[in-house]
Amino acid sequence: MEIKFTKAAALKEKPVDETTLGFGHNFTDYMLVMPYDEGQGWHDPEIRPYGNIELSPAAMCLHYGQTVFEGLKAYRTADNKIQLFRPDENFKRLNVSNQRLVIPPLDENLAMECLMELLRIEKDWVPHTEGTALYIRPYIFATDPYLGVKPGEHYLFMIILSPSGAYYSSGLDPVNIYVESKYVRAVRGGMGYAKTGGNYAASLIGQDEAHKQNYSQVLWLDGVEQKYIEEVGAMNIFFVIDGEVITPMLQGSILPGITRKSAIELCKSWGLKVTERRITIQEIADAYDAGKLDEVFGTGTAAVISPVGHLKWNDKVMEINGNKIGDISQKLYDTMTGIQWGKIEDKFGWIVEVK
Ligand SMILES: *Cc1c(COP(=O)(O)O)cnc(C)c1O
């Protein structure tokens, strides 16, 4: 399918100081837009100047949340190649989310072609400083001007790009996490496994409470008994107990992270014992009391690996590994970011170069 290109009258200044980029504030010169109309399918992809879009005040996405999204990054290597980490997994997952939200599937090759073309045009926006990347946000939303509740017949698929700063300015700082025991994020049979705005909307109140108590993120428990550990809302969670790497199994309420999957594959390749199973928060507290909780870390595209320094469950505050990053967390971080930035050979075939 041909991708139409509409040139911008003028290009923006690229950020000069890449150390102050932060996350999600700056956007590049262009964006990709592709409509879906019932009867026509996905058609007429266009790369056009980044800017506001026109939407009916009745657009269904605004009222009933029929939206899905993805998140990945483009990395610049020392020899100025631009590369992506397992992007095929993102478009595969986008279609899983689409299926759950009754959004028509998107040809994964077409989506990839759209992304590659946009990146070829915008490659100068991939920042150069150590630890920085160009964050990529593909998303889909229903645009039908209609207040009835039903799946849309008209959608937009869009991709916007945002140069982002290094997640950690001074090494891998452990984060403090608060176990939420009042609210839940998702339930089995719900949309927990889909990357959709509604899951985030459900999580804001917990996040707010955590911040009030000086914790940066929330660890969610299962929606039925609030006993079993699920995830951190934008990260999956791992525990190292007595040398064994344990992470909650995927059973519908947890987002299947690509960083999670990669961490499991790496740990197995190192001969570590990795177990995906249901695990209760009580079990974690018991392991902590027995001195067997070696490491806790989160996995996600944004931070890659986030060591947990403190875990608060009701009145119990667990300090993990003396509030220092553990060996497995550090090795996973070094290996994964090493592959992403082209410093370490990619033995797994995870890297896709933008040419
Ligand atoms: C995106 C996301 C993650 C992390 O997934 P990655 O593919 O590793 O970036 C974890 N949990 C939720 C709820 C997410 O939306």
Tab-separated table of N, CA and C in Angstrom, residues 7-8 10-21 25-30 76 82 118-129 133-134 161-164:
chain	number	residue	atom	x	y	z
A	7	LYS	N	4.413	17.206	3.025
A	7	LYS	CA	5.580	17.869	3.596
A	7	LYS	C	5.172	19.029	4.511
A	8	ALA	N	5.911	19.203	5.598
A	8	ALA	CA	5.677	20.340	6.498
A	8	ALA	C	6.272	21.600	5.891
A	10	ALA	N	7.616	24.030	7.505
A	10	ALA	CA	8.890	24.281	8.191
A	10	ALA	C	9.109	23.176	9.207
A	11	LEU	N	10.364	22.865	9.477
A	11	LEU	CA	10.669	21.839	10.483
A	11	LEU	C	11.004	22.506	11.814
A	12	LYS	N	10.772	21.743	12.903
A	12	LYS	CA	11.054	22.288	14.239
A	12	LYS	C	12.549	22.212	14.533
A	13	GLU	N	12.973	22.976	15.537
A	13	GLU	CA	14.341	22.839	16.055
A	13	GLU	C	14.422	21.534	16.825
A	14	LYS	N	15.486	20.778	16.638
A	14	LYS	CA	15.677	19.585	17.464
A	14	LYS	C	16.142	20.041	18.856
A	15	PRO	N	15.786	19.276	19.891
A	15	PRO	CA	16.227	19.679	21.234
A	15	PRO	C	17.763	19.740	21.284
A	16	VAL	N	18.281	20.811	21.843
A	16	VAL	CA	19.737	20.965	21.918
A	16	VAL	C	20.276	20.200	23.121
A	17	ASP	N	19.606	20.397	24.263
A	17	ASP	CA	20.057	19.737	25.485
A	17	ASP	C	19.253	18.451	25.697
A	18	GLU	N	19.854	17.322	25.349
A	18	GLU	CA	19.130	16.048	25.433
A	18	GLU	C	19.021	15.525	26.864
A	19	THR	N	19.671	16.185	27.816
A	19	THR	CA	19.592	15.707	29.203
A	19	THR	C	18.302	16.174	29.868
A	20	THR	N	17.596	17.143	29.236
A	20	THR	CA	16.370	17.655	29.864
A	20	THR	C	15.114	17.208	29.110
A	21	LEU	N	15.247	16.189	28.262
A	21	LEU	CA	14.108	15.752	27.441
A	21	LEU	C	12.932	15.244	28.261
A	25	HIS	N	7.078	14.767	26.332
A	25	HIS	CA	6.743	16.195	26.194
A	25	HIS	C	6.926	16.712	24.771
A	26	ASN	N	7.948	16.202	24.083
A	26	ASN	CA	8.306	16.736	22.763
A	26	ASN	C	7.873	15.764	21.681
A	27	PHE	N	7.414	16.338	20.574
A	27	PHE	CA	7.013	15.482	19.460
A	27	PHE	C	7.732	15.920	18.188
A	28	THR	N	7.865	14.974	17.251
A	28	THR	CA	8.685	15.232	16.073
A	28	THR	C	7.884	15.997	15.015
A	29	ASP	N	8.419	16.123	13.823
A	29	ASP	CA	7.780	16.929	12.770
A	29	ASP	C	6.578	16.242	12.124
A	30	TYR	N	6.594	14.917	12.112
A	30	TYR	CA	5.563	14.193	11.354
A	30	TYR	C	4.860	13.133	12.200
A	76	ARG	N	19.651	4.738	18.906
A	76	ARG	CA	20.759	5.079	18.020
A	76	ARG	C	22.019	4.394	18.540
A	82	ILE	N	20.017	3.104	13.377
A	82	ILE	CA	18.796	3.259	14.166
A	82	ILE	C	18.165	1.874	14.254
A	118	LEU	N	7.892	6.165	8.521
A	118	LEU	CA	7.900	7.339	9.405
A	118	LEU	C	9.288	7.522	10.029
A	119	LEU	N	9.895	6.410	10.447
A	119	LEU	CA	11.217	6.502	11.091
A	119	LEU	C	12.307	6.906	10.112
A	120	ARG	N	12.164	6.456	8.852
A	120	ARG	CA	13.162	6.868	7.847
A	120	ARG	C	13.142	8.390	7.694
A	121	ILE	N	11.941	8.969	7.735
A	121	ILE	CA	11.803	10.419	7.580
A	121	ILE	C	12.287	11.151	8.839
A	122	GLU	N	12.052	10.531	9.996
A	122	GLU	CA	12.302	11.213	11.272
A	122	GLU	C	13.571	10.753	11.986
A	123	LYS	N	14.471	10.049	11.284
A	123	LYS	CA	15.580	9.418	12.013
A	123	LYS	C	16.517	10.411	12.703
A	124	ASP	N	16.560	11.651	12.200
A	124	ASP	CA	17.408	12.647	12.872
A	124	ASP	C	16.876	13.019	14.253
A	125	TRP	N	15.627	12.637	14.529
A	125	TRP	CA	15.035	12.922	15.844
A	125	TRP	C	15.424	11.883	16.901
A	126	VAL	N	16.059	10.798	16.483
A	126	VAL	CA	16.484	9.812	17.492
A	126	VAL	C	17.664	10.432	18.232
A	127	PRO	N	17.528	10.678	19.539
A	127	PRO	CA	18.574	11.414	20.255
A	127	PRO	C	19.897	10.631	20.333
A	128	HIS	N	20.970	11.351	20.620
A	128	HIS	CA	22.327	10.789	20.556
A	128	HIS	C	22.903	10.437	21.917
A	129	THR	N	22.422	11.111	22.957
A	129	THR	CA	23.031	10.970	24.283
A	129	THR	C	22.789	9.569	24.857
A	133	ALA	N	16.354	7.764	23.820
A	133	ALA	CA	15.767	7.007	22.708
A	133	ALA	C	14.610	7.810	22.128
A	134	LEU	N	14.132	7.372	20.975
A	134	LEU	CA	12.929	7.980	20.396
A	134	LEU	C	11.760	7.066	20.756
A	161	LEU	N	5.770	10.230	17.583
A	161	LEU	CA	7.137	9.956	18.036
A	161	LEU	C	7.575	11.028	19.024
A	162	SER	N	8.255	10.615	20.087
A	162	SER	CA	8.660	11.566	21.112
A	162	SER	C	10.073	11.265	21.607
A	163	PRO	N	11.031	12.172	21.314
A	163	PRO	CA	12.384	11.941	21.835
A	163	PRO	C	12.362	11.975	23.363
A	164	SER	N	12.974	10.971	23.987
A	164	SER	CA	12.893	10.834	25.440
A	164	SER	C	14.271	10.763	26.063
